[in-house]
């Protein structure tokens, strides 16, 4: 019913990528690998660590110290480091990875601690293991969350790193084809065509065009079936930031220690793209970027306005944090009113699901029925339905709860 | 089952949808354009009559809420819109009492879904119109312009003329909304209500409402396509049928009624098709020259079923896709297994 969500971009184009010179007092390094398995710590409290030194490992991911310092606390999911004040800042000497020769493999991806940096944080080593029969590697540069521009900046400014990463993956798959998926934007396309000698797939500049499912649909001509992953269809899809991190690992022999991300305050038209160490507190980053923030009246949203979540100022930036957006609390306050049955949610769903029907059935305790269950399983929680709802029904909340209820039910 | 979660902490934080008061405002604005045109062309007093009934609709709904719930706040919402639409689709000289009766019935029935009877999903304006057809038949087929003695001449709208005599007025008159003169000196041609005139303007307003996110295009377009398709099959003049009566007005302002039309995309197509076919059949085969009331009430009755069917069908399609995927995976696994 309503127009597709048109993404709002910063006035004046995407800001340049800057490496902030920060002197944080503490880093809270997240050890999770997206699969929920507990990490085994390689350090104990009191131990001095150098930048790039392994802190902990799970089956799929090794996590490294983003900056040197003293470990002050260790748990299953987090290591806290008291950072040494370093006169060299980010140029502080790092523990380098051993020389890597030959094609990239699962062990290498595990050793550099690479996870999906688009937000999913799925271990790259597991993804590669599942993708051995893939014929195409897709660079996902379709950044569709409103206000986020970091991926297009990486594609423009650090194209050689992205190329190094994607070509290594294509070689690992025995010479797979490389495809660059980007959103339809004339200037961006013109800039990228000179940097990337690959096939381009252009998607609309409308949310949620950057979802893996929709990119694969464009490439394969059909939607993945429920439960079917892109790798089953022959496509290994990686986010731009992940490929950049792989490029850094190959060129500089550095594991994943930093995170490029967008920091924004849309109501003040303030947008910045910065590279910061993983584990930095969001409050510290917001302060360093000179973005106005008052805890009692503002809200920090990590991971995008559509799929992200509100976080506290001490929330640490993880490898999957693609953006921080500061919003006035007043701007996001909504009051649910009775549904007027306009059908906007149905029309907005990119998968053709029935959000209102799913929500009603869930609220009536009928989510377990086959037709509802399969739709809930198919939904990838893009939130397009909730964003267009004129009655402000928290559809996305309902689906998150329904999915967790279904998981518990299955277990 | 649903866990409590603060709206503040949950995505999405970016809202793009319209809100109900804004949608109502836009709809009133578009209706006011039509009323203004009608007043300028035919009846300067109509705009005041229309405004009076809009306020009466709002007042009746407020009174009903006060009686039913003990709380009330007067505002222009669905009930006022019901009154606005009703007045625009009956002859301008319909007496007050029948309209008042119809309005009470429409508003009470229209409020019932929110006060308990959730299965009733019939367009209240159409219910009011149906009540008028049943209880006040003669008054709502008298299209004589105000000031003219209804017994002095026999008056017809272009659609009624076509229905009784098979004669059509020029397309130019229909498109411009300038209806007048007489047919073979037997009938005086009169315009219908504002809802039956200015077809091209209504289409433009429909596009505007769609662009503003107020209405969905599917029910209206499917209604028009099905109506024209059925007319073509019945060998009826297509453009005359399209621009006479309230077909275009209904496609824009009635087919898209959110409360009574299906929510699902497939359901909206199906409901539009049902209404279009029924309307064409009523025009051709019954004593009524126009079948909007029957057409859309039939579609309204089917709405819940269409939504349920669309939901079940989507589930079925997805389950089949998954079954095919699982079969493929099983085949691959059996091929890879060493002999």
Coordinates of N, CA, C and O in Angstrom, one line a residue, chain A residues 60-150:
Chain A
X60 N 35.3 -21.8 16.2 CA 35.3 -21.2 14.9 C 36.1 -19.9 14.8 O 36.4 -19.4 13.7
X61 N 36.3 -19.3 15.9 CA 36.9 -17.9 15.9 C 37.9 -17.7 17.0 O 37.7 -18.1 18.1
X62 N 39.1 -17.1 16.6 CA 40.0 -16.7 17.6 C 39.9 -15.2 17.8 O 39.7 -14.5 16.8
X63 N 39.8 -14.7 19.0 CA 39.7 -13.3 19.3 C 41.0 -12.7 19.8 O 41.6 -13.3 20.6
X64 N 41.3 -11.5 19.3 CA 42.6 -10.9 19.6 C 42.5 -9.6 20.3 O 41.4 -9.0 20.3
X65 N 43.6 -9.2 21.0 CA 43.5 -7.9 21.7 C 43.6 -6.8 20.7 O 44.6 -6.7 20.0
X66 N 42.6 -5.9 20.7 CA 42.6 -4.8 19.7 C 43.7 -3.7 20.1 O 44.1 -3.0 19.2
X67 N 44.0 -3.6 21.4 CA 45.1 -2.7 21.8 C 45.8 -3.4 22.9 O 45.3 -4.3 23.6
X68 N 47.0 -3.0 23.2 CA 47.8 -3.5 24.3 C 47.4 -3.0 25.6 O 46.8 -1.9 25.7
X69 N 47.6 -3.9 26.6 CA 47.2 -3.4 28.0 C 47.2 -4.6 29.0 O 47.8 -5.6 28.7
X70 N 46.6 -4.4 30.1 CA 46.5 -5.4 31.1 C 45.1 -6.0 31.2 O 44.1 -5.2 31.2
X71 N 45.0 -7.3 31.1 CA 43.7 -7.9 31.2 C 43.2 -7.8 32.7 O 43.9 -8.2 33.6
X72 N 42.0 -7.2 32.8 CA 41.5 -7.1 34.2 C 40.3 -8.0 34.5 O 40.1 -8.3 35.7
X73 N 39.6 -8.5 33.5 CA 38.5 -9.4 33.8 C 38.4 -10.4 32.6 O 38.5 -9.9 31.5
X74 N 38.0 -11.6 32.9 CA 37.8 -12.6 31.9 C 36.5 -13.4 32.2 O 36.3 -13.8 33.3
X75 N 35.6 -13.5 31.2 CA 34.4 -14.3 31.4 C 34.2 -15.1 30.1 O 35.0 -15.0 29.2
X76 N 33.2 -16.0 30.1 CA 32.9 -16.8 28.9 C 32.7 -16.0 27.6 O 33.0 -16.4 26.5
X77 N 32.2 -14.8 27.8 CA 31.9 -14.0 26.6 C 32.6 -12.7 26.5 O 32.4 -12.0 25.5
X78 N 33.4 -12.3 27.4 CA 34.1 -11.0 27.4 C 35.4 -11.0 28.1 O 35.6 -11.6 29.1
X79 N 36.3 -10.2 27.5 CA 37.6 -9.9 28.2 C 37.7 -8.4 28.3 O 37.4 -7.7 27.4
X80 N 38.1 -7.9 29.5 CA 38.2 -6.5 29.7 C 39.7 -6.2 29.8 O 40.5 -6.8 30.5
X81 N 40.1 -5.2 29.0 CA 41.6 -4.8 29.0 C 41.7 -3.4 29.4 O 41.0 -2.5 28.9
X82 N 42.6 -3.1 30.4 CA 43.0 -1.8 30.8 C 44.1 -1.4 29.8 O 45.1 -1.9 29.8
X83 N 43.7 -0.4 29.0 CA 44.6 -0.1 27.9 C 45.8 0.7 28.3 O 45.7 1.7 29.1
X84 N 47.0 0.3 27.9 CA 48.3 1.1 28.1 C 48.2 2.4 27.3 O 47.9 2.4 26.2
X85 N 48.5 3.5 28.0 CA 48.6 4.7 27.1 C 49.8 4.5 26.2 O 50.9 4.2 26.6
X86 N 49.5 4.6 24.9 CA 50.6 4.4 23.9 C 50.9 5.6 23.2 O 50.0 6.3 22.6
X87 N 52.2 6.0 23.2 CA 52.5 7.3 22.5 C 52.2 7.2 21.0 O 52.0 8.2 20.3
X88 N 52.2 5.9 20.5 CA 52.0 5.8 19.0 C 50.5 5.6 18.6 O 50.2 5.5 17.4
X89 N 49.7 5.6 19.6 CA 48.2 5.4 19.3 C 48.0 4.1 18.6 O 48.5 3.0 19.0
X90 N 47.3 4.2 17.4 CA 46.9 3.0 16.7 C 48.1 2.4 16.0 O 48.1 1.2 15.5
X91 N 49.2 3.2 15.9 CA 50.4 2.7 15.2 C 51.2 1.8 16.1 O 52.3 1.3 15.8
X92 N 50.7 1.5 17.3 CA 51.4 0.7 18.3 C 51.7 -0.7 17.6 O 50.9 -1.2 16.9
X93 N 53.0 -1.1 17.8 CA 53.4 -2.4 17.1 C 52.5 -3.5 17.5 O 52.0 -3.6 18.7
X94 N 52.1 -4.4 16.6 CA 51.2 -5.4 16.9 C 51.9 -6.8 16.7 O 52.9 -6.9 16.0
X95 N 51.3 -7.8 17.3 CA 51.7 -9.2 17.1 C 51.2 -9.6 15.7 O 50.0 -9.6 15.5
X96 N 52.1 -9.8 14.8 CA 51.6 -10.2 13.5 C 51.3 -11.7 13.4 O 51.8 -12.5 14.1
X97 N 50.4 -12.0 12.4 CA 50.1 -13.4 12.1 C 51.3 -14.0 11.4 O 52.0 -13.3 10.7
X98 N 51.4 -15.3 11.5 CA 52.5 -16.0 10.7 C 52.2 -15.8 9.2 O 51.0 -15.6 8.8
X99 N 53.2 -15.8 8.5 CA 53.1 -15.7 7.0 C 52.1 -16.8 6.5 O 52.2 -17.9 6.9
X100 N 51.2 -16.3 5.6 CA 50.3 -17.3 5.1 C 50.5 -17.5 3.6 O 50.5 -16.6 2.8
X101 N 50.8 -18.7 3.3 CA 51.0 -19.0 1.8 C 49.9 -20.0 1.4 O 49.3 -20.7 2.2
X102 N 49.6 -20.0 0.1 CA 48.5 -20.9 -0.4 C 47.2 -20.3 -0.2 O 47.0 -19.2 0.3
X103 N 46.2 -21.0 -0.7 CA 44.8 -20.4 -0.6 C 44.3 -20.3 0.8 O 44.7 -21.0 1.7
X104 N 43.4 -19.3 0.9 CA 42.7 -19.1 2.2 C 41.9 -20.4 2.6 O 41.2 -20.9 1.7
X105 N 42.0 -20.8 3.8 CA 41.2 -21.9 4.2 C 40.5 -21.6 5.5 O 40.6 -20.6 6.1
X106 N 39.7 -22.6 6.0 CA 38.9 -22.4 7.2 C 39.8 -22.1 8.4 O 39.5 -21.2 9.3
X107 N 41.0 -22.8 8.5 CA 41.9 -22.5 9.6 C 42.4 -21.1 9.7 O 42.5 -20.5 10.7
X108 N 42.7 -20.6 8.5 CA 43.2 -19.2 8.4 C 42.1 -18.2 8.8 O 42.3 -17.3 9.6
X109 N 40.9 -18.4 8.3 CA 39.8 -17.5 8.7 C 39.5 -17.6 10.2 O 39.2 -16.6 10.8
X110 N 39.7 -18.8 10.8 CA 39.5 -18.9 12.2 C 40.6 -18.1 12.9 O 40.3 -17.4 13.9
X111 N 41.8 -18.3 12.4 CA 42.9 -17.7 13.2 C 42.9 -16.2 13.1 O 43.4 -15.5 14.0
X112 N 42.3 -15.6 12.1 CA 42.3 -14.1 12.1 C 41.0 -13.6 12.8 O 40.8 -12.4 12.9
X113 N 40.1 -14.5 13.2 CA 38.9 -14.1 14.0 C 37.9 -13.4 13.1 O 37.2 -12.5 13.6
X114 N 37.7 -13.9 11.9 CA 36.8 -13.2 11.0 C 35.4 -13.7 11.2 O 35.1 -15.0 11.1
X115 N 34.5 -12.8 11.4 CA 33.0 -13.1 11.4 C 32.3 -12.2 10.5 O 32.9 -11.3 10.0
X116 N 31.0 -12.5 10.3 CA 30.2 -11.7 9.4 C 30.1 -10.3 10.0 O 29.5 -10.1 11.0
X117 N 30.7 -9.3 9.3 CA 30.7 -7.9 9.9 C 29.5 -7.1 9.4 O 29.5 -5.9 9.7
X118 N 28.6 -7.7 8.7 CA 27.4 -7.0 8.3 C 26.4 -6.9 9.5 O 25.4 -6.1 9.5
X119 N 26.7 -7.7 10.6 CA 25.8 -7.6 11.7 C 25.5 -9.0 12.2 O 25.2 -9.2 13.4
X120 N 25.5 -10.0 11.4 CA 25.1 -11.4 11.8 C 26.2 -12.0 12.6 O 25.9 -12.9 13.4
X121 N 27.5 -11.7 12.4 CA 28.6 -12.3 13.1 C 28.7 -13.8 13.0 O 29.1 -14.5 13.9
X122 N 28.3 -14.3 11.9 CA 28.4 -15.7 11.6 C 29.9 -16.0 11.3 O 30.5 -15.3 10.5
X123 N 30.5 -17.0 11.9 CA 31.9 -17.3 11.7 C 32.2 -17.5 10.2 O 31.6 -18.4 9.6
X124 N 33.2 -16.8 9.7 CA 33.6 -16.9 8.3 C 34.1 -18.3 7.9 O 34.0 -18.8 6.8
X125 N 34.8 -18.9 8.9 CA 35.4 -20.3 8.7 C 34.2 -21.3 8.4 O 34.3 -22.1 7.5
X126 N 33.2 -21.2 9.2 CA 32.0 -22.1 9.0 C 31.3 -21.8 7.7 O 30.9 -22.7 7.0
X127 N 31.3 -20.6 7.3 CA 30.6 -20.2 6.1 C 31.4 -20.8 4.9 O 30.9 -21.3 3.9
X128 N 32.7 -20.7 5.0 CA 33.6 -21.2 3.9 C 33.5 -22.7 3.8 O 33.4 -23.3 2.7
X129 N 33.4 -23.4 5.0 CA 33.3 -24.8 5.0 C 32.0 -25.3 4.3 O 32.0 -26.3 3.6
X130 N 31.0 -24.5 4.5 CA 29.7 -24.8 3.9 C 29.6 -24.4 2.4 O 28.7 -24.8 1.7
X131 N 30.6 -23.7 2.0 CA 30.5 -23.1 0.6 C 31.5 -23.7 -0.4 O 31.7 -23.2 -1.4
X132 N 31.9 -24.9 -0.1 CA 33.0 -25.5 -0.9 C 32.5 -25.8 -2.3 O 33.2 -25.8 -3.3
X133 N 31.1 -25.9 -2.5 CA 30.6 -26.2 -3.8 C 30.1 -24.9 -4.5 O 29.5 -25.0 -5.5
X134 N 30.4 -23.8 -3.9 CA 29.8 -22.5 -4.5 C 30.5 -22.1 -5.7 O 31.7 -22.3 -5.9
X135 N 29.8 -21.5 -6.7 CA 30.4 -21.1 -7.9 C 30.5 -19.6 -8.0 O 31.2 -19.1 -8.9
X136 N 30.0 -18.9 -7.0 CA 30.0 -17.4 -7.1 C 30.3 -16.8 -5.7 O 29.7 -17.3 -4.7
X137 N 31.2 -15.9 -5.6 CA 31.4 -15.1 -4.4 C 30.8 -13.7 -4.6 O 31.1 -13.1 -5.6
X138 N 29.9 -13.3 -3.7 CA 29.2 -12.1 -3.8 C 29.7 -11.1 -2.8 O 29.7 -11.4 -1.6
X139 N 30.1 -9.9 -3.3 CA 30.5 -8.8 -2.3 C 29.2 -8.1 -2.1 O 28.6 -7.5 -3.0
X140 N 28.7 -8.1 -0.8 CA 27.5 -7.4 -0.5 C 27.7 -6.0 -0.1 O 28.1 -5.7 1.0
X141 N 27.6 -5.1 -1.1 CA 27.8 -3.7 -0.9 C 26.5 -2.9 -1.0 O 26.5 -1.7 -1.1
X142 N 25.4 -3.7 -0.8 CA 24.1 -3.0 -0.9 C 23.7 -2.5 0.5 O 23.0 -3.2 1.3
X143 N 24.2 -1.4 0.8 CA 24.0 -0.9 2.2 C 22.6 -0.2 2.2 O 22.4 0.8 1.5
X144 N 21.6 -0.8 2.9 CA 20.3 -0.2 2.7 C 19.7 0.4 4.0 O 18.7 1.0 4.0
X145 N 20.4 0.2 5.1 CA 19.9 0.8 6.4 C 20.0 2.3 6.3 O 21.0 2.8 5.9
X146 N 19.0 3.0 6.7 CA 19.0 4.4 6.5 C 20.2 5.1 7.2 O 20.4 4.8 8.4
X147 N 20.9 5.9 6.5 CA 21.9 6.7 7.2 C 23.3 6.0 7.2 O 24.3 6.7 7.6
X148 N 23.4 4.8 6.9 CA 24.7 4.1 7.0 C 25.4 4.1 5.7 O 24.8 3.8 4.6
X149 N 26.7 4.6 5.7 CA 27.4 4.7 4.4 C 28.8 4.1 4.5 O 29.6 4.4 3.6
X150 N 29.1 3.4 5.5 CA 30.4 3.0 5.7 C 30.9 2.0 4.6 O 32.0 2.0 4.1

